[in-house]
Amino acid sequence: MIEDWSLIKRDGVDQLERVFTFKTYVDGAAFTQRVAELAEQEDHHPSIVLEWGKVTVTWWTHKINGLHQNDFICAAKTNTLA
């Protein structure tokens, strides 16, 4: 498992999720943009929820309705963006 990520089951689907915290909304928005750029590079797109003080990122592979090795790779790469 990747540090600080949780394995969750949502709607019967295994997913990787982490909540990142930020001091300001703008910091969270900037992080969200960095994750979006990573997602485009990887051609793999997570759920990203931006709220004041936090951003929740959830990776899973829609095509297989579960987790693939690429989800773990993208989660690790997301950690480097925070």
Coordinates of C-alpha atoms in Angstrom, one line a residue:
M1 CA 0.0 0.0 0.0
I2 CA 1.1 3.6 -0.6
E3 CA 1.8 5.8 2.4
D4 CA -1.2 7.9 3.5
W5 CA -3.6 6.3 1.0
S6 CA -6.7 4.3 2.1
L7 CA -8.2 1.4 0.3
I8 CA -11.9 2.0 0.2
K9 CA -14.9 0.4 -1.4
R10 CA -17.4 2.8 -2.9
D11 CA -20.5 1.4 -4.7
G12 CA -18.9 -2.0 -4.6
V13 CA -15.7 -0.8 -6.3
D14 CA -12.2 -0.9 -4.7
Q15 CA -10.6 2.5 -4.9
L16 CA -7.5 4.4 -3.5
E17 CA -8.3 7.6 -1.7
R18 CA -6.4 10.3 0.1
V19 CA -7.3 13.6 1.6
F20 CA -4.6 16.3 1.3
T21 CA -4.9 19.4 3.5
F22 CA -3.9 23.0 2.7
K23 CA -3.9 26.3 4.5
T24 CA -5.8 28.1 1.9
Y25 CA -8.4 27.4 -0.8
V26 CA -6.0 28.8 -3.5
D27 CA -3.3 26.3 -2.4
G28 CA -5.8 23.5 -2.7
A29 CA -6.8 24.7 -6.2
A30 CA -3.2 24.9 -7.3
F31 CA -2.7 21.3 -6.2
T32 CA -5.9 20.3 -8.0
Q33 CA -4.4 21.8 -11.2
R34 CA -1.2 19.8 -10.7
V35 CA -3.2 16.6 -10.3
A36 CA -5.2 17.4 -13.4
E37 CA -2.0 17.9 -15.4
L38 CA -0.7 14.5 -14.1
A39 CA -4.0 12.9 -15.1
E40 CA -3.7 14.2 -18.6
Q41 CA -0.1 13.0 -18.9
E42 CA -1.0 9.6 -17.7
D43 CA -4.3 9.5 -19.6
H44 CA -5.9 8.3 -16.4
H45 CA -8.3 10.5 -14.5
P46 CA -9.2 10.4 -10.8
S47 CA -12.0 11.9 -8.9
I48 CA -10.8 15.2 -7.4
V49 CA -12.9 17.0 -4.8
L50 CA -11.7 20.5 -3.9
E51 CA -13.0 22.0 -0.6
W52 CA -11.8 24.8 1.6
G53 CA -8.6 23.4 3.3
K54 CA -8.6 20.0 1.6
V55 CA -8.6 18.1 -1.6
T56 CA -9.7 14.5 -1.9
V57 CA -8.2 12.4 -4.7
T58 CA -9.6 9.0 -5.6
W59 CA -8.0 6.7 -8.1
W60 CA -9.5 3.6 -9.7
T61 CA -9.8 2.2 -13.1
H62 CA -13.3 2.7 -14.6
K63 CA -12.8 0.2 -17.4
I64 CA -12.2 -2.7 -15.0
N65 CA -14.4 -1.3 -12.2
G66 CA -11.6 -1.6 -9.7
L67 CA -7.9 -1.2 -9.1
H68 CA -5.1 -1.7 -11.5
Q69 CA -1.3 -1.2 -11.1
N70 CA -1.6 2.2 -12.8
D71 CA -3.8 3.4 -10.0
F72 CA -1.0 2.7 -7.4
I73 CA 1.5 4.4 -9.7
C74 CA -0.6 7.5 -10.1
A75 CA -1.3 7.6 -6.4
A76 CA 2.5 7.6 -5.7
K77 CA 3.0 10.3 -8.3
T78 CA 0.2 12.4 -6.7
N79 CA 2.1 12.2 -3.4
T80 CA 5.0 14.0 -5.0
L81 CA 2.8 16.9 -6.1
A82 CA 1.6 17.8 -2.6

